[in-house]
Coordinates of C-alpha atoms in Angstrom, one line a residue:
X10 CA 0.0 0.0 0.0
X11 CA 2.7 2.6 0.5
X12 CA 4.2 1.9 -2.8
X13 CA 0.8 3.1 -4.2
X14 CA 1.1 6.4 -1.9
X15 CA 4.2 7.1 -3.3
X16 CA 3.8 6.8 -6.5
X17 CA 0.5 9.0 -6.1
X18 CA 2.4 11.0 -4.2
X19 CA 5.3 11.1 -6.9
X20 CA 2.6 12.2 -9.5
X21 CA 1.1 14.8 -7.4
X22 CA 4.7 16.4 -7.7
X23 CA 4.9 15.6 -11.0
X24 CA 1.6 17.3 -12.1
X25 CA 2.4 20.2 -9.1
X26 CA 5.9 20.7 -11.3
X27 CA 3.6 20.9 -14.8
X28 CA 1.8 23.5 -13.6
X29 CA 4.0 25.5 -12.0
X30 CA 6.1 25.0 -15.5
X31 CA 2.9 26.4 -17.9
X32 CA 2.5 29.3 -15.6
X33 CA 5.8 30.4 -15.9
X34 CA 5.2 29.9 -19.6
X35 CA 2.4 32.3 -19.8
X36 CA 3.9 34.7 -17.5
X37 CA 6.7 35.0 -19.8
X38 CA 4.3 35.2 -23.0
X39 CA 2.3 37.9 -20.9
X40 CA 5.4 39.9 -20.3
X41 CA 6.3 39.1 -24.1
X42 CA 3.1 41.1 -24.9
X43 CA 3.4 43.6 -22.3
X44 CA 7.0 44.4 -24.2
X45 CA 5.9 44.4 -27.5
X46 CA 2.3 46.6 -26.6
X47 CA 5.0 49.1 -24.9
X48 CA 6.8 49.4 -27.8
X49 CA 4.5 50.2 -30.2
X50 CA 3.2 52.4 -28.0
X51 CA 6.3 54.0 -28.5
X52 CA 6.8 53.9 -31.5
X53 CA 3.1 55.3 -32.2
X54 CA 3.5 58.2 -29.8
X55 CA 6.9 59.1 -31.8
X56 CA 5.2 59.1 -34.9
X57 CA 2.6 61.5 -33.9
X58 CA 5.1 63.6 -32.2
X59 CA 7.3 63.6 -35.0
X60 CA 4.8 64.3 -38.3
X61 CA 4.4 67.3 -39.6
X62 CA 1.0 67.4 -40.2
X63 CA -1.4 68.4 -37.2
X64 CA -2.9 65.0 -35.8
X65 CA -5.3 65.0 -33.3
X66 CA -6.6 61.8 -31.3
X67 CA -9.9 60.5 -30.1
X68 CA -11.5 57.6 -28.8
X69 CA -14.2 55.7 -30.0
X70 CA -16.7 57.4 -27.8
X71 CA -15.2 61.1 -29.3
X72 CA -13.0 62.1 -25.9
X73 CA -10.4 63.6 -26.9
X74 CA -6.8 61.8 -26.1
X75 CA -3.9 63.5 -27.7
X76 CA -3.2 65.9 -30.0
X77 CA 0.3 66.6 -31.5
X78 CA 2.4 70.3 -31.2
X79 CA 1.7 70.8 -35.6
X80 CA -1.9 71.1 -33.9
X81 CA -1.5 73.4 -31.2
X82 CA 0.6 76.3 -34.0
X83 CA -2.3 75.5 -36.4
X84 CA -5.1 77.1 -34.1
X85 CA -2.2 79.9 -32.2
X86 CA -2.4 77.8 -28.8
X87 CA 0.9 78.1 -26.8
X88 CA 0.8 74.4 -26.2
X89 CA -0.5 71.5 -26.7
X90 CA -2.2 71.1 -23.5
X91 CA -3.7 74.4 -23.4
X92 CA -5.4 73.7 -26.7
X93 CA -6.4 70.0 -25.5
X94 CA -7.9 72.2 -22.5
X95 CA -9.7 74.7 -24.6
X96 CA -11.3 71.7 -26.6
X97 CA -12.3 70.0 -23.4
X98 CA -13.9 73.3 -22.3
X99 CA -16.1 74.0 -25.3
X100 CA -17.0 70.5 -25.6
X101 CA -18.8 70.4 -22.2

């Protein structure tokens, strides 16, 4: 009879040791995500930063979340938070 407990015991570990192994696994698939989401983040805030033409961004319910500096000179606003501030004023 204890060679039936350990071996149930053995596979307990064993199984104990498979999970803990796949959770690592998506832990480190999660952080994969979390790296590649930051970077095109990045990357997508540069580009808006960095064009030329005035871009302005909003959600899909219309509130307003960024607009870039090309924005701000094309309606004489010092910056572009006092024109995102404006907006938001006249908009409520």
């Amino acid at each position: 009879m204890s060679n039936a407990g350990e071996q149930s015991a053995g596979e307990d570990h064993h199984s104990f040791r498979k999970c803990v192994e796949e959770m690592a696994k998506a832990e480190t698939r999660h952080q994969r995500r979390g790296d590649a989401f930051q970077e095109s983040d990045e990357l997508y805030r540069t580009l808006i930063e960095t064009s030329p033409d005035p871009i302005i961004v909003y959600s899909l319910k219309g509130e307003l979340i960024t607009a870039n500096k090309q924005v701000a000179e094309t309606y004489g606003a010092p910056t572009v938070a006092d024109l995102l501030s404006e907006i938001t004023m006249k908009r409520s």
